[in-house]
Amino acid sequence: MINERDFWQDPNYVAEDPEKEQLVLQLGKLITDRVAKKLGNKLNNRDPEYWMLDRILEKEEVRFLLNFKKTRVPYSVPELAQMNNMSLEDTQKMVEHLRFLGIIEQNRAKTPDKHLQYELPIFVPGSAEFMMMQDAVTQAHPELATFFNLMTQIPLAGVTQMVPPGGAGVGMHVIPVEKAISTENKSVSVEHLSRWIDMYDKFGVGQCSCRKQQAMRGEGSGEIEGEYCISVGDMAEYMADRGIGRYITKEEVYEILERAERHGYVHQITNIDGDGKIVAICNCAPGVCNALRTSQLFNTPNMSASAYRAHVDKDKCVACGKCVEVCPVGAAKLGQKLCKKDGSSVTYPKAELPDNKKWGPEKWNYNYRDDAKINCYETGTAPCKSACPVHLSVQGYIKMASEGRFEDALKLIKQDNPFPMICGAICNRRCEDACTRGTIDEPLAIDEIKKFIASLDLNKDERYVPLCEKHDGGMWGDEYKVAVIGGGPAGLACAYFLRRDGYPVTVFEKEKRPGGMLMNGIPSYRLEKDIIDAEIDVMRKMGVEIRTGVNVGEDVTIESLRAQGYKAFFIAVGCQGGRLAGVPGEDADGVMTGVDFLRKINLDNTIKVTGDTVVVGGGNVAVDVARTAVRAGASKVTMLCLEGEKEMPAADDEVEEAKEEGIEVKNGWGPKEIKVENGKVVSIVFKKCTQVKDADGRFNPQYDENDTIEIPCENVLLSIGQSIKWGKLLDGTNVKLRPNGGIIADPLTLQTDDPDIFAGGDVYTGPRFAIDAIAGGREGAVSINRFVHKGNRLDLARDRREFIELNKDDINVEQFDNAKRQVPGKKAGVSKDTFEDLRMTFTPEQVKVEAGRCLGCGATTVDTNRCIGCGLCTTKCEFDAIHITRDIPEASTMYRSEDKLKAVGPYAIKRGFKILKTKVTGED
């Protein structure tokens, strides 16, 4: 990372060549856009304009450039030769060198011969970008990145609040997504990208200087370098001649623009030539774009915003949150649709604007990049989305299901969860626990609706396969390949999201088949194996490579995989081992951990269990063990746990199903001793548990040793916890473990003490549910995407996906569908006699009825003071619920840079009167 302070000159600095120093200061003042310097506040040798030019240019080159006299005035080579009293040959060499550096710009004269001519551009946008784009220059002068960053902010500090709508010829200007204004009959031609594209017959594309700059500074925020910037007309030729761009067709221009919209990049045009000319269309990443960052830092959206603002039709909005995720400036956030109990609507704050207020550093937003990623207002939004670990767009897919848009619903779900059918079968349904409808009668059967949607895709000849591409098109090469160790839900989810972003991913799985505990730990009567295979098969079609039967640490090592070119690792091997109780007799024949028992039965359902069986434990896994033992032939199954009936960690419905299958559940007992005869189990003794947790809520069971029961049995299945079997996996790494064997990683980024190793799922969180593991896999993919590209921070401008549940005690539900919660049917058969899942999915009719029960709690709210009118939100909305309207028509008035004061002056005077009026009247 480049430290900006390294480049400030010492106050006692004395130039080696005083004559060059004065020349450079003159040149810096000529091409800077700093108002204070223009008005007489002299440039000095500690200003970035000086130190950058002094480093890059020789004295004679500075003299040559000073003879341009003004910026943005073109001259031919013969004219420059005459002005500098140089030969044509020497002038041509000088021009070519300065053009290579990026200090001068070329274009073609508007004459019959269209000869090349050259001009001295302003710093920004201009030579700062041109210098940044030239790799040879930035390699020689990496401090250019700091210079570019400073020159996009320092010249504007203290004056941005005086910039009127439209930007007044300063920098760049947002142009909305064209489809978003295609039906807007008030739009004008300059607001349409197609108008600008049709003006030119030459197009080029090159790398984004802002992305490159921020990566060099160590301030990248996940928006990876690549070909995003479209040059038009003479600029396309200039870029190609300098070797920093390539020609493309008009069709390719539109492909780039459409891809930019898919990935959430803002269209901007150069805003220094009035309404008759541009030189580039940029597809800007909000976390790194200098223009957007400057307007957001100074809290002055006029610097960037188009004439449009977004508005939400709350009747149509379903709080899917996709507009919120894509909003580049955090103007769209999730709130609630329902009124409060007193009938009033929840009000949402709006950002301050400098229209009638004094504006200084105290009004700036230094945390703008992270602020833009806040998803939700503090008053909260739909509880289903908040409670779900992956924050599925629950209201969204339910609305689609109610309309019969099942494929659209699947696509929406798969944006966040690659395994909807799996989760439909085994999820612990926290969304339903939180559902607002549950405060009226029964919560919505959210999981059953998702399960139905996913089931339709399983039976199609052409399954839905998500689009996989890197952000500037194509796929990443092997120089960015990633290894995922562990083929369970966390590892597979990480591979899914990485592949979707275009990465070559290999999953290494120790077992003979992928799926992890989904495949080997969950009984088939809850999750049939062909469902797991089917959802993993989609990943193979995406291009994920899955290598089974590979034990990392034994067959290969992390070090050897590094040598093969793998750039990052995601460890997600799960908690595949069980735990013993630490009581006498547990080494006897007939004692097994529940995890080992489930794995054994999942590998071969024909294995039988004989005799009475006791299951120790009270969680969901213990219930699975007990119900599996019934199906495996146990004559009687008894389940005992420390917790009371209401405190059992297992889901209520699963405990009830266990009891229906004849399993006896005894609460409040812990194992004391396993009695053994001839090496075999004959009974197990339990002692009364008087307390599970201490006053601080920590697990600290207490017992009455004299209150015991003894249960005769031939089998004891210990399901009291899980452990991680590391083997030699971590040998040679710097990864650290917690005392319980779990991996230590950063709670946000999931990065371990070995920078290229990340971890997620049960190895990090401890045993949880598949949906938690999927959430961890997604976050691992986010971090790895940033990590494998140098200069990207793992935390900056990161969507932390933090959602708040609305206050269900303060809502007014005026009307709702009175239908009862739907219950899926069951196949014929006795559940305890089969490993087949007898649960059926909803019928289409049931889906429609159940979806109609949704109260539609949440909705997006847009802060129009913060909105920049890019229209990206409209590209993500599948419900026609958000549109942009031409609220600020004056923002489409464009000025030449040289005429900026014609716009800034009157606006500043008008603003001054507003500030005075506010001060006198006290009105805001």
PDB file of N, CA and C in Angstrom, residues 67-140:
ATOM      1  N   ASN A  67       4.740  26.409 -23.393  1.00  0.00           N
ATOM      2  CA  ASN A  67       4.482  27.155 -24.617  1.00  0.00           C
ATOM      3  C   ASN A  67       3.088  26.904 -25.187  1.00  0.00           C
ATOM      4  N   PHE A  68       2.354  25.926 -24.605  1.00  0.00           N
ATOM      5  CA  PHE A  68       0.959  25.777 -25.007  1.00  0.00           C
ATOM      6  C   PHE A  68       0.134  26.981 -24.551  1.00  0.00           C
ATOM      7  N   LYS A  69       0.605  27.682 -23.525  1.00  0.00           N
ATOM      8  CA  LYS A  69      -0.024  28.897 -22.997  1.00  0.00           C
ATOM      9  C   LYS A  69      -1.354  28.639 -22.301  1.00  0.00           C
ATOM     10  N   LYS A  70      -2.219  27.846 -22.940  1.00  0.00           N
ATOM     11  CA  LYS A  70      -3.526  27.538 -22.361  1.00  0.00           C
ATOM     12  C   LYS A  70      -3.796  26.044 -22.454  1.00  0.00           C
ATOM     13  N   THR A  71      -4.669  25.585 -21.600  1.00  0.00           N
ATOM     14  CA  THR A  71      -5.085  24.192 -21.691  1.00  0.00           C
ATOM     15  C   THR A  71      -6.174  24.035 -22.741  1.00  0.00           C
ATOM     16  N   ARG A  72      -6.218  22.833 -23.314  1.00  0.00           N
ATOM     17  CA  ARG A  72      -7.293  22.425 -24.226  1.00  0.00           C
ATOM     18  C   ARG A  72      -7.373  23.287 -25.490  1.00  0.00           C
ATOM     19  N   VAL A  73      -6.201  23.771 -25.925  1.00  0.00           N
ATOM     20  CA  VAL A  73      -6.097  24.471 -27.209  1.00  0.00           C
ATOM     21  C   VAL A  73      -5.178  23.642 -28.103  1.00  0.00           C
ATOM     22  N   PRO A  74      -5.663  23.133 -29.246  1.00  0.00           N
ATOM     23  CA  PRO A  74      -4.870  22.190 -30.049  1.00  0.00           C
ATOM     24  C   PRO A  74      -3.881  22.879 -30.996  1.00  0.00           C
ATOM     25  N   TYR A  75      -2.741  22.203 -31.203  1.00  0.00           N
ATOM     26  CA  TYR A  75      -1.732  22.663 -32.154  1.00  0.00           C
ATOM     27  C   TYR A  75      -1.213  21.468 -32.932  1.00  0.00           C
ATOM     28  N   SER A  76      -0.833  21.723 -34.180  1.00  0.00           N
ATOM     29  CA  SER A  76      -0.200  20.684 -34.990  1.00  0.00           C
ATOM     30  C   SER A  76       1.287  20.633 -34.665  1.00  0.00           C
ATOM     31  N   VAL A  77       1.952  19.576 -35.149  1.00  0.00           N
ATOM     32  CA  VAL A  77       3.387  19.466 -34.927  1.00  0.00           C
ATOM     33  C   VAL A  77       4.145  20.642 -35.550  1.00  0.00           C
ATOM     34  N   PRO A  78       3.852  21.046 -36.795  1.00  0.00           N
ATOM     35  CA  PRO A  78       4.544  22.221 -37.342  1.00  0.00           C
ATOM     36  C   PRO A  78       4.347  23.476 -36.494  1.00  0.00           C
ATOM     37  N   GLU A  79       3.124  23.656 -35.979  1.00  0.00           N
ATOM     38  CA  GLU A  79       2.880  24.821 -35.139  1.00  0.00           C
ATOM     39  C   GLU A  79       3.688  24.742 -33.850  1.00  0.00           C
ATOM     40  N   LEU A  80       3.753  23.579 -33.263  1.00  0.00           N
ATOM     41  CA  LEU A  80       4.523  23.408 -32.033  1.00  0.00           C
ATOM     42  C   LEU A  80       6.016  23.579 -32.287  1.00  0.00           C
ATOM     43  N   ALA A  81       6.476  23.121 -33.449  1.00  0.00           N
ATOM     44  CA  ALA A  81       7.886  23.291 -33.804  1.00  0.00           C
ATOM     45  C   ALA A  81       8.231  24.768 -33.895  1.00  0.00           C
ATOM     46  N   GLN A  82       7.352  25.536 -34.524  1.00  0.00           N
ATOM     47  CA  GLN A  82       7.595  26.973 -34.666  1.00  0.00           C
ATOM     48  C   GLN A  82       7.542  27.663 -33.305  1.00  0.00           C
ATOM     49  N   MET A  83       6.566  27.285 -32.466  1.00  0.00           N
ATOM     50  CA  MET A  83       6.407  27.912 -31.151  1.00  0.00           C
ATOM     51  C   MET A  83       7.618  27.657 -30.262  1.00  0.00           C
ATOM     52  N   ASN A  84       8.269  26.500 -30.452  1.00  0.00           N
ATOM     53  CA  ASN A  84       9.382  26.113 -29.587  1.00  0.00           C
ATOM     54  C   ASN A  84      10.738  26.253 -30.258  1.00  0.00           C
ATOM     55  N   ASN A  85      10.703  26.753 -31.510  1.00  0.00           N
ATOM     56  CA  ASN A  85      11.952  26.932 -32.251  1.00  0.00           C
ATOM     57  C   ASN A  85      12.731  25.627 -32.324  1.00  0.00           C
ATOM     58  N   MET A  86      12.010  24.557 -32.730  1.00  0.00           N
ATOM     59  CA  MET A  86      12.586  23.217 -32.818  1.00  0.00           C
ATOM     60  C   MET A  86      12.371  22.677 -34.216  1.00  0.00           C
ATOM     61  N   SER A  87      13.171  21.690 -34.565  1.00  0.00           N
ATOM     62  CA  SER A  87      12.973  21.022 -35.845  1.00  0.00           C
ATOM     63  C   SER A  87      11.710  20.163 -35.775  1.00  0.00           C
ATOM     64  N   LEU A  88      11.171  19.855 -36.950  1.00  0.00           N
ATOM     65  CA  LEU A  88       9.984  18.992 -36.994  1.00  0.00           C
ATOM     66  C   LEU A  88      10.288  17.632 -36.397  1.00  0.00           C
ATOM     67  N   GLU A  89      11.484  17.116 -36.682  1.00  0.00           N
ATOM     68  CA  GLU A  89      11.859  15.797 -36.191  1.00  0.00           C
ATOM     69  C   GLU A  89      11.932  15.792 -34.661  1.00  0.00           C
ATOM     70  N   ASP A  90      12.602  16.803 -34.101  1.00  0.00           N
ATOM     71  CA  ASP A  90      12.722  16.870 -32.645  1.00  0.00           C
ATOM     72  C   ASP A  90      11.371  17.129 -31.990  1.00  0.00           C
ATOM     73  N   THR A  91      10.560  17.941 -32.649  1.00  0.00           N
ATOM     74  CA  THR A  91       9.227  18.217 -32.110  1.00  0.00           C
ATOM     75  C   THR A  91       8.377  16.951 -32.104  1.00  0.00           C
ATOM     76  N   GLN A  92       8.471  16.184 -33.188  1.00  0.00           N
ATOM     77  CA  GLN A  92       7.694  14.942 -33.265  1.00  0.00           C
ATOM     78  C   GLN A  92       8.112  13.978 -32.161  1.00  0.00           C
ATOM     79  N   LYS A  93       9.416  13.883 -31.906  1.00  0.00           N
ATOM     80  CA  LYS A  93       9.909  13.009 -30.836  1.00  0.00           C
ATOM     81  C   LYS A  93       9.415  13.481 -29.469  1.00  0.00           C
ATOM     82  N   MET A  94       9.452  14.795 -29.258  1.00  0.00           N
ATOM     83  CA  MET A  94       8.982  15.348 -27.993  1.00  0.00           C
ATOM     84  C   MET A  94       7.497  15.066 -27.801  1.00  0.00           C
ATOM     85  N   VAL A  95       6.728  15.288 -28.843  1.00  0.00           N
ATOM     86  CA  VAL A  95       5.276  15.075 -28.786  1.00  0.00           C
ATOM     87  C   VAL A  95       4.962  13.599 -28.482  1.00  0.00           C
ATOM     88  N   GLU A  96       5.666  12.704 -29.181  1.00  0.00           N
ATOM     89  CA  GLU A  96       5.392  11.286 -28.977  1.00  0.00           C
ATOM     90  C   GLU A  96       5.733  10.843 -27.548  1.00  0.00           C
ATOM     91  N   HIS A  97       6.820  11.383 -26.998  1.00  0.00           N
ATOM     92  CA  HIS A  97       7.190  11.031 -25.631  1.00  0.00           C
ATOM     93  C   HIS A  97       6.163  11.576 -24.636  1.00  0.00           C
ATOM     94  N   LEU A  98       5.775  12.847 -24.804  1.00  0.00           N
ATOM     95  CA  LEU A  98       4.806  13.443 -23.882  1.00  0.00           C
ATOM     96  C   LEU A  98       3.435  12.783 -24.024  1.00  0.00           C
ATOM     97  N   ARG A  99       3.123  12.374 -25.240  1.00  0.00           N
ATOM     98  CA  ARG A  99       1.869  11.641 -25.450  1.00  0.00           C
ATOM     99  C   ARG A  99       1.924  10.293 -24.745  1.00  0.00           C
ATOM    100  N   PHE A 100       3.062   9.613 -24.837  1.00  0.00           N
ATOM    101  CA  PHE A 100       3.222   8.339 -24.153  1.00  0.00           C
ATOM    102  C   PHE A 100       3.034   8.511 -22.650  1.00  0.00           C
ATOM    103  N   LEU A 101       3.641   9.550 -22.079  1.00  0.00           N
ATOM    104  CA  LEU A 101       3.484   9.804 -20.649  1.00  0.00           C
ATOM    105  C   LEU A 101       2.034  10.102 -20.291  1.00  0.00           C
ATOM    106  N   GLY A 102       1.311  10.729 -21.197  1.00  0.00           N
ATOM    107  CA  GLY A 102      -0.071  11.098 -20.926  1.00  0.00           C
ATOM    108  C   GLY A 102      -0.233  12.557 -20.549  1.00  0.00           C
ATOM    109  N   ILE A 103       0.836  13.339 -20.683  1.00  0.00           N
ATOM    110  CA  ILE A 103       0.777  14.755 -20.329  1.00  0.00           C
ATOM    111  C   ILE A 103       0.052  15.567 -21.399  1.00  0.00           C
ATOM    112  N   ILE A 104       0.144  15.112 -22.644  1.00  0.00           N
ATOM    113  CA  ILE A 104      -0.605  15.793 -23.696  1.00  0.00           C
ATOM    114  C   ILE A 104      -1.577  14.819 -24.343  1.00  0.00           C
ATOM    115  N   GLU A 105      -2.597  15.395 -24.961  1.00  0.00           N
ATOM    116  CA  GLU A 105      -3.684  14.633 -25.572  1.00  0.00           C
ATOM    117  C   GLU A 105      -3.683  14.915 -27.071  1.00  0.00           C
ATOM    118  N   GLN A 106      -4.113  13.957 -27.853  1.00  0.00           N
ATOM    119  CA  GLN A 106      -4.186  14.169 -29.299  1.00  0.00           C
ATOM    120  C   GLN A 106      -5.631  14.099 -29.777  1.00  0.00           C
ATOM    121  N   ASN A 107      -5.893  14.782 -30.881  1.00  0.00           N
ATOM    122  CA  ASN A 107      -7.168  14.639 -31.580  1.00  0.00           C
ATOM    123  C   ASN A 107      -6.942  15.015 -33.035  1.00  0.00           C
ATOM    124  N   ARG A 108      -7.972  14.929 -33.809  1.00  0.00           N
ATOM    125  CA  ARG A 108      -7.835  15.259 -35.235  1.00  0.00           C
ATOM    126  C   ARG A 108      -8.550  16.567 -35.535  1.00  0.00           C
ATOM    127  N   ALA A 109      -7.864  17.375 -36.329  1.00  0.00           N
ATOM    128  CA  ALA A 109      -8.398  18.692 -36.659  1.00  0.00           C
ATOM    129  C   ALA A 109      -9.660  18.567 -37.495  1.00  0.00           C
ATOM    130  N   LYS A 110     -10.537  19.520 -37.333  1.00  0.00           N
ATOM    131  CA  LYS A 110     -11.762  19.554 -38.137  1.00  0.00           C
ATOM    132  C   LYS A 110     -11.474  20.252 -39.461  1.00  0.00           C
ATOM    133  N   THR A 111     -10.571  19.653 -40.209  1.00  0.00           N
ATOM    134  CA  THR A 111     -10.166  20.158 -41.519  1.00  0.00           C
ATOM    135  C   THR A 111     -10.266  19.004 -42.513  1.00  0.00           C
ATOM    136  N   PRO A 112     -10.226  19.313 -43.790  1.00  0.00           N
ATOM    137  CA  PRO A 112     -10.338  18.234 -44.778  1.00  0.00           C
ATOM    138  C   PRO A 112      -9.301  17.130 -44.601  1.00  0.00           C
ATOM    139  N   ASP A 113      -8.059  17.488 -44.216  1.00  0.00           N
ATOM    140  CA  ASP A 113      -7.033  16.447 -44.084  1.00  0.00           C
ATOM    141  C   ASP A 113      -7.058  15.756 -42.712  1.00  0.00           C
ATOM    142  N   LYS A 114      -7.839  16.302 -41.779  1.00  0.00           N
ATOM    143  CA  LYS A 114      -7.991  15.709 -40.438  1.00  0.00           C
ATOM    144  C   LYS A 114      -6.645  15.338 -39.826  1.00  0.00           C
ATOM    145  N   HIS A 115      -5.706  16.273 -39.884  1.00  0.00           N
ATOM    146  CA  HIS A 115      -4.372  15.983 -39.356  1.00  0.00           C
ATOM    147  C   HIS A 115      -4.399  15.911 -37.833  1.00  0.00           C
ATOM    148  N   LEU A 116      -3.412  15.206 -37.281  1.00  0.00           N
ATOM    149  CA  LEU A 116      -3.301  15.087 -35.833  1.00  0.00           C
ATOM    150  C   LEU A 116      -2.873  16.418 -35.237  1.00  0.00           C
ATOM    151  N   GLN A 117      -3.462  16.718 -34.106  1.00  0.00           N
ATOM    152  CA  GLN A 117      -3.046  17.899 -33.359  1.00  0.00           C
ATOM    153  C   GLN A 117      -3.027  17.546 -31.875  1.00  0.00           C
ATOM    154  N   TYR A 118      -2.357  18.365 -31.112  1.00  0.00           N
ATOM    155  CA  TYR A 118      -2.081  18.029 -29.716  1.00  0.00           C
ATOM    156  C   TYR A 118      -2.448  19.199 -28.819  1.00  0.00           C
ATOM    157  N   GLU A 119      -2.902  18.857 -27.611  1.00  0.00           N
ATOM    158  CA  GLU A 119      -3.274  19.898 -26.664  1.00  0.00           C
ATOM    159  C   GLU A 119      -2.853  19.495 -25.261  1.00  0.00           C
ATOM    160  N   LEU A 120      -2.753  20.499 -24.416  1.00  0.00           N
ATOM    161  CA  LEU A 120      -2.426  20.289 -23.012  1.00  0.00           C
ATOM    162  C   LEU A 120      -3.731  20.180 -22.234  1.00  0.00           C
ATOM    163  N   PRO A 121      -4.061  18.992 -21.734  1.00  0.00           N
ATOM    164  CA  PRO A 121      -5.328  18.837 -21.007  1.00  0.00           C
ATOM    165  C   PRO A 121      -5.215  19.333 -19.576  1.00  0.00           C
ATOM    166  N   ILE A 122      -6.355  19.492 -18.926  1.00  0.00           N
ATOM    167  CA  ILE A 122      -6.330  19.758 -17.500  1.00  0.00           C
ATOM    168  C   ILE A 122      -5.935  18.469 -16.776  1.00  0.00           C
ATOM    169  N   PHE A 123      -5.671  18.592 -15.487  1.00  0.00           N
ATOM    170  CA  PHE A 123      -5.242  17.416 -14.738  1.00  0.00           C
ATOM    171  C   PHE A 123      -6.350  16.360 -14.651  1.00  0.00           C
ATOM    172  N   VAL A 124      -7.560  16.817 -14.192  1.00  0.00           N
ATOM    173  CA  VAL A 124      -8.647  15.861 -13.948  1.00  0.00           C
ATOM    174  C   VAL A 124      -9.968  16.458 -14.416  1.00  0.00           C
ATOM    175  N   PRO A 125     -10.740  15.743 -15.245  1.00  0.00           N
ATOM    176  CA  PRO A 125     -10.308  14.535 -15.940  1.00  0.00           C
ATOM    177  C   PRO A 125      -9.396  14.911 -17.094  1.00  0.00           C
ATOM    178  N   GLY A 126      -8.323  14.209 -17.228  1.00  0.00           N
ATOM    179  CA  GLY A 126      -7.348  14.535 -18.264  1.00  0.00           C
ATOM    180  C   GLY A 126      -6.060  13.800 -18.046  1.00  0.00           C
ATOM    181  N   SER A 127      -4.960  14.557 -17.888  1.00  0.00           N
ATOM    182  CA  SER A 127      -3.643  13.938 -17.869  1.00  0.00           C
ATOM    183  C   SER A 127      -3.442  13.005 -16.683  1.00  0.00           C
ATOM    184  N   ALA A 128      -4.129  13.255 -15.568  1.00  0.00           N
ATOM    185  CA  ALA A 128      -3.981  12.343 -14.421  1.00  0.00           C
ATOM    186  C   ALA A 128      -4.443  10.946 -14.803  1.00  0.00           C
ATOM    187  N   GLU A 129      -5.607  10.850 -15.473  1.00  0.00           N
ATOM    188  CA  GLU A 129      -6.081   9.556 -15.943  1.00  0.00           C
ATOM    189  C   GLU A 129      -5.138   8.958 -16.981  1.00  0.00           C
ATOM    190  N   PHE A 130      -4.711   9.794 -17.927  1.00  0.00           N
ATOM    191  CA  PHE A 130      -3.867   9.287 -19.020  1.00  0.00           C
ATOM    192  C   PHE A 130      -2.553   8.727 -18.493  1.00  0.00           C
ATOM    193  N   MET A 131      -1.980   9.389 -17.491  1.00  0.00           N
ATOM    194  CA  MET A 131      -0.749   8.883 -16.899  1.00  0.00           C
ATOM    195  C   MET A 131      -1.006   7.571 -16.148  1.00  0.00           C
ATOM    196  N   MET A 132      -2.123   7.514 -15.404  1.00  0.00           N
ATOM    197  CA  MET A 132      -2.447   6.318 -14.627  1.00  0.00           C
ATOM    198  C   MET A 132      -2.646   5.102 -15.519  1.00  0.00           C
ATOM    199  N   MET A 133      -3.160   5.283 -16.716  1.00  0.00           N
ATOM    200  CA  MET A 133      -3.467   4.162 -17.594  1.00  0.00           C
ATOM    201  C   MET A 133      -2.220   3.539 -18.204  1.00  0.00           C
ATOM    202  N   GLN A 134      -1.113   4.256 -18.202  1.00  0.00           N
ATOM    203  CA  GLN A 134       0.103   3.777 -18.855  1.00  0.00           C
ATOM    204  C   GLN A 134       0.935   2.990 -17.848  1.00  0.00           C
ATOM    205  N   ASP A 135       0.970   1.655 -17.975  1.00  0.00           N
ATOM    206  CA  ASP A 135       1.628   0.801 -16.988  1.00  0.00           C
ATOM    207  C   ASP A 135       3.101   1.147 -16.803  1.00  0.00           C
ATOM    208  N   ALA A 136       3.776   1.437 -17.895  1.00  0.00           N
ATOM    209  CA  ALA A 136       5.208   1.747 -17.788  1.00  0.00           C
ATOM    210  C   ALA A 136       5.436   2.983 -16.921  1.00  0.00           C
ATOM    211  N   VAL A 137       4.516   3.933 -17.000  1.00  0.00           N
ATOM    212  CA  VAL A 137       4.649   5.165 -16.217  1.00  0.00           C
ATOM    213  C   VAL A 137       4.359   4.896 -14.745  1.00  0.00           C
ATOM    214  N   THR A 138       3.306   4.142 -14.460  1.00  0.00           N
ATOM    215  CA  THR A 138       2.971   3.876 -13.059  1.00  0.00           C
ATOM    216  C   THR A 138       3.977   2.941 -12.404  1.00  0.00           C
ATOM    217  N   GLN A 139       4.601   2.077 -13.196  1.00  0.00           N
ATOM    218  CA  GLN A 139       5.646   1.232 -12.624  1.00  0.00           C
ATOM    219  C   GLN A 139       6.854   2.058 -12.226  1.00  0.00           C
ATOM    220  N   ALA A 140       7.162   3.048 -13.036  1.00  0.00           N
ATOM    221  CA  ALA A 140       8.286   3.929 -12.724  1.00  0.00           C
ATOM    222  C   ALA A 140       7.932   4.926 -11.631  1.00  0.00           C
TER     223      ALA A 140
END
